[in-house]
C-alpha cells in the first residue's frame, strides 16, 4: 500500500493453520525480491496449535551468508503457549523457490482412559517463491518492467558483425532483455531446439565458443542496456547427439523401458508397411479420403493383424493352465494371505463361486505383471496360488489322469474369464491406434492446414517414427541391440503434466497418441541422480554453463519436464546465479497444475501470448488478465510494534503486509517465435494496437524479431534459411513500428520500475482503452487502441468520448499503421527476411477538453483500425495523500478511554437512537443494508472482506463512488457525540474530518480505496489504544483473546435509558447486542456476573468490575441481587443463581485484582434497607439512606439463605410479567441442613439461567416454564460451596469478621461446617455411577436413569426425571468447586459431555437422547407444539456458547490433574485449543465481532440469537486467564 517509511522494517506475514498449511488461498506464497537490509518473512502460529505438539518448523531458506541447499533445513522448535502467538522471523536474502514443512506428534483423540500415542508425522511440503532481483548496471529491474525481445540464433547472421548490429537495434528500441533460442550446437535437423551438444556453443555462430558468448553478454549489458535470457531444453536432445551412442541408457529403450516393446514393434511395422504400399497395390499418393480409407484397411490387415499385439495384454492360457495343474498335482500350493473367505462363504462356498468370482480371486491374489505391457505373455498367474484354488475346487490330486484333464479344463475356463477384460483393453487400444494413424496421415497428406507431404516413399515416410534407431558403429556395438532404439519426444493434447507418457503406466506410444518430434530423443532421468548418473551430471554441466552467462532461463516444454528434474537443475543454476529469472513454456490445461509448477520451481512468470486472441473481446480479456490490479484497489498493510520471535518484545517500527493470493505472473508476448503473426492471423495493421495493448500490461512483456518489422508470416525455425533484417538494426527510420516501440518500451519499463500496478481496461466495439496508474502518486499512462481483426475493413464506428474523472491528460502521440499486404517482395526475397511495406502516420488531432473535474478525450474519424493514442495523465491533490492519511492516527486516538472507544468503534442501532435521540441510528448502504454498528467496527466488518477479495464491486464501494455521504455522516456523528459530553473525542474527530476532507477532493472512483485506508488506519489506531488500556496478558496475547477482550468495549458504554444507578448515568455492561442494548433489557444481574470475570477482571478493567459489583451490592434485597436491574429503579428479584455468580465475582476480584481484598471494606449506599424485605420506590427517603460494606453484603446474602427465603415478588402480576402464572411469583429458598444443599423454586417459575417461560396460548404452554429447574441446581451448589470455602478461609486469616451463620431454628453453623456438609453429600446426591451395582451408594432411582457416569443436573426437583437429565451445568460447579468432585469421575463425566453435548461452538442445553430435546429455537413460532411454540425450547437443545467456557475450563483443570510430564500437560492445553477452532472462526467472520448467544443443532445458525453476547466472550476469556495461571502454577 501506501506510506513509505524508510525506517520501518518490512515484514510479510504468513499465518499457518492448525495443520501447518499456509493461510493463503491456493497456497501460492509469492514474495518480492530480496532487499538490503533484508525484509522479514514472519511465520505466525497459534501458540497451542496442533503442530506445536513436539513440533518443529523446518525451512530451507538459508540464513544470511549461507548457500542454499534444498536438502538442508533449519529447525525452529515450536514452544507451545496457550495465551500467545509463536512468531518466527526469517530474513529473506536470496531469491528462488524454498520449502517448509512441520513435524509434530498428532494430538490423540480425547479419552478419559489410556490412549496410544500417535506416531510423529510430517505435514506436506509447502513452497515460498522469492522473486529474483534483476539489475542492469546500477538499476534494479522488477520483473514487471521487463521488455523481452526474442531472436532465433540461426537467423542472426555472422558473429560479431551481424549480431552486434541487431543487438544494437534491439537496444535502440529500449527493450531490456533479449531472449535467445538455444545457442548451443544444433542437431542434424538444424532446429534450435534439437541440441546436438549441450556443452558447446554453436561454432557457426560463435567461432571462439564460450569466449564469444561472454564478450557478447558483457557488451549487451554495458553498451546496449540488454540482459540475456536463453532457452534451456532439458527433456530431449537431438536424435544424432553423439553422447547417446555412448549412453543409450539416457533414453527410453527396451532395456530401460521394457513396456515400450509393443510400441516399437508397431512402429517398425508401420514404417515397413509404408515402404511396401506398392506391393500391396495401395496408393502411395493420397488424393482423397477414399485413398486414405484404402490405406487404413491395409494397416489393419497387414500391420495390426499379423502383429498379434493382444499377446502383450493377455495371459497364455495353455501354458499357465498346464503349469498350475502341474503344481496342483505335486501339492505345490500357496494359500494367499487373505485366504479364501473374502466374504464369499469360506472354503465350502468357494465351490459355488461363479466363473467370474474365481477369476477375480486370481486377479486379486495371484496375478503377475498387471502394471505394464512388458513382453508377449508377460502377464501370468502365480501357479501355486492357482493350485491352491484347484485344491479347494477339486480336492487333492489322487493320481487319476482324468482328474488332471478336468483340472486343466477348470483352469482354462478361469483363465479365459480372467483374460476377457484384457482382450477388451486390446480392442479399445487398437481402435485408438487406427484412429490416431488415420488422423495423423490425413493431416500430413490431405488436410488444408497440413503440410501436404505428397507421395509416400523412402524420403517421406508413411507416418513419423516414434523411435530413433541409433546407427550401428563401433560405439553402439558395445551395447545390447535392444538399447539402440530410443523413444522420440513429443506432446499430447490435454495431457497430465505430471505423468511420464513413456513410463510404465502409460500406453501413449503404443496408442500413437503422441505428436512426435522425430529429431528429438526423449531423455530418461528417473527420480534422482542415482537412477541415471551420467545424464544428471551432463545436464547439470549444461545448466550451470547457461546460468554463468544468462540472467534468465526460458524452460522449453516445461510441462514435459519432470518436476524433480527441473527443480534439481534450477537449484544448480541458482547456485551459479542466485537472482536467475525463470520463465516457462507451460501448457498444463489447469490453473491448479500451473500453480503447482510455479510453486515448486519458483517460476518468475509463464509465457503467454496476445496473438492467441481471436477477437477484440478476447484480446481485452487477456489484457485485463495481465494488467495488475483494478484502479483504486485496496490493500491491508499496517505499521506496528509487535512481539518478536516467540513472544519477545520488539520496539522496532515495522510495516506488516499480509500475504494474499497472488495471480500467476506472465511474460506476455505480443507474438512469440512459434506462432503466426498479425498479417497471417488478423490484419497486418493490428501489429500496432496489439503491441500497444501488451506494453500497457502490468507484467513482463515480450516481442519477437519480425513483429516490429511486420514480417508477413511465421518463420519455420527448422527449414528457414534466410537471415534477419530490420530497419532498427540499420538505424533506418520508417518501416514497421520500431520507432513507436521505443516509446512503448520506455513507458512500460518506467511503469514497471516505479510500481504503476493499477489498471483499468475497457472494451467498446473494436476499441480497447487501458489506463495504468501509480497507486500513490496517481500518475499514469492512458492508451486508446483501435484493433484490426479480419472483416472490419477501414472502420467500424467511433469511440464514445472518454471521460477521465478528476484527471488531467497530455497527448504523447497518436499514430495509425497502414500495411501493403499485396506486396510479394518480402516473400520473394531469397537471402534476407523482410517486413511488409508499411507507413506509420502521426496525427495530432485527438481532441482533449479540460473541464473543472474531468478531462474528455475524443478521437477523430481518421482513427482507423490499426491506430493508437498514448497520453500521460496525472491527478491533482493526490501527491503524498497516502502518507497524510496514514499519519497522525496514533496521536489523535491516544487519549481515548475505553468508553470513548465504545463510541468510536461500536454502538448498535438501538444504542444510537437511545443516546443521540431522533432518527439517528446506524448507517444504511443502498443495496446492502444497515451496518451492524455506527462506529468504525461497522465499517471495518465490511471493508476487511472488500480488502481480502479486492471486491471493488461491493455495494459499499458503489455507494462511495456515488457520493460522499458516508464521510460526512461519520464525522457528523462523532461531532454530535462530542457535543453530548464526550469532548475527549474531539481529537479523533478532527483527524477523521481532515482525512475525509482531503480525500473528498479526489475523483469518486478513488473514494473506496482512500475511504478504506482512512477507516483501517483509524480502526488500527483505536485497536492499538484499546490494547494499551488492557492488561499485559491481553496486550501481548494472541489475536483471538484480543478480539474477545474487545467485546468488553463493545458491550460497555453509556445509554440514556440504562445505568447502574437511578440518579447517576454511568457506563454499564449490556447482556448482548442488539437484543439487550438499552432500557430495562440492557443490564442483567446474572449476565453481568457470568461475564464480569472475563470481560473486566481478565482484561485489567478493574474499575469497571468494581463499579458493577458496588452497583449490584447496593440493590441487595431478600439476600439476592436482581436479575433485571432497571437502573435500580424497579429491580426484579426472581433469579436464584444471580447472587451466587455475584458472590463468586467478589471472590474473584479479591484474588485477581492487586489489593483486591480492600473491596470488602468499601461501603455502598443501600437501595433497600438491610435485612428488610420492604419494597419502596427509588425516590423514597429510605432509599440509599443506609450503608453497608461489601463484607456485610456478602454476610447478609449468606445469612438470608441460611435463614430461608420466602416472598412474593413486589408488584407481582401481569404488569410485572404478563406470561407468568400467579404461583410463579412466589420465591422460596431454603437450606437442607442434613446435606447443606440450597433448594428453591417451583414448577411455575424458572430461577436459574435456563429461564424461558412458556408464552403460547395456542399451544397451551403459557405460564409453564420450559426448564423450571427447581430443587438444588448443581451449579448453585458448586457456587455456594466456593463462596463458603472462601469466606471460611478469610475468617481463618482474620480478614472476615464472622465465622458462620444462624439457621432458621437459631442454630449457629460455621462456614466450614456448611461447606463440609455440601462436600460430604455432594457426590452421593448428584453422581450417577457407571455401574448400576453401585447405585445403592448414591441417592439414585435406577428406574429412571438415562445416562450413567454423569452428574445430575438437579437434586429433588418437582419432576424427578429432570434431575437425571444431562445438561451443561455441572462444569460450572466443577470449575468453581473442583474439591467436590472425584477427579476420575469428573473427567469421565466431562468426556460424556464432550461426546454428547459439545457442538462446534456451543454446548447443547439438553441431551439429544432426551424426549424433550428440541434443538431448533424460533421465538416467533406460534404453533400448537407445546414444547416449541413461542420458543419454549430455548434451553431444551439449542447450543449456548457461554457454557463452553466453563466446560473447557473444567476439562483443562481435571485433565491436568492426571498429567504429570511436560508433554502430557501440553497435550491437555492442545485439546482445549482444538475445541476453540470454531469459536475463533466465528468471531473472525462475524460482522458483530463477537460470539453469538446460541446456535441451533450442530452449530447451525439461529436467527433469534443475539449475534454478540457478553458472556459468550467473557467465559472464553476466563479460560485464557485460567490457562495462563495453570501453565505457570500447576497447583492452581
CSV table of C-alpha atoms in Angstrom, one decimal, residues 59 78 222 259 461 471 531 553 815 897 956 976 1050 1271:
chain,number,residue,atom,x,y,z
A,59,UNK,CA,12.7,-24.4,6.5
A,78,UNK,CA,7.6,-24.6,18.3
A,222,UNK,CA,27.3,-2.4,-20.8
A,259,UNK,CA,7.0,-51.8,-21.6
A,461,UNK,CA,7.6,-42.0,-44.6
A,471,UNK,CA,23.5,-46.2,-36.0
A,531,UNK,CA,18.8,-43.5,-11.5
A,553,UNK,CA,16.0,-19.1,-18.4
A,815,UNK,CA,-0.4,7.0,-34.8
A,897,UNK,CA,-10.6,6.0,27.2
A,956,UNK,CA,-20.2,0.0,-0.3
A,976,UNK,CA,-22.8,15.2,17.9
A,1050,UNK,CA,-18.3,-3.4,22.6
A,1271,UNK,CA,-34.8,-28.2,43.7
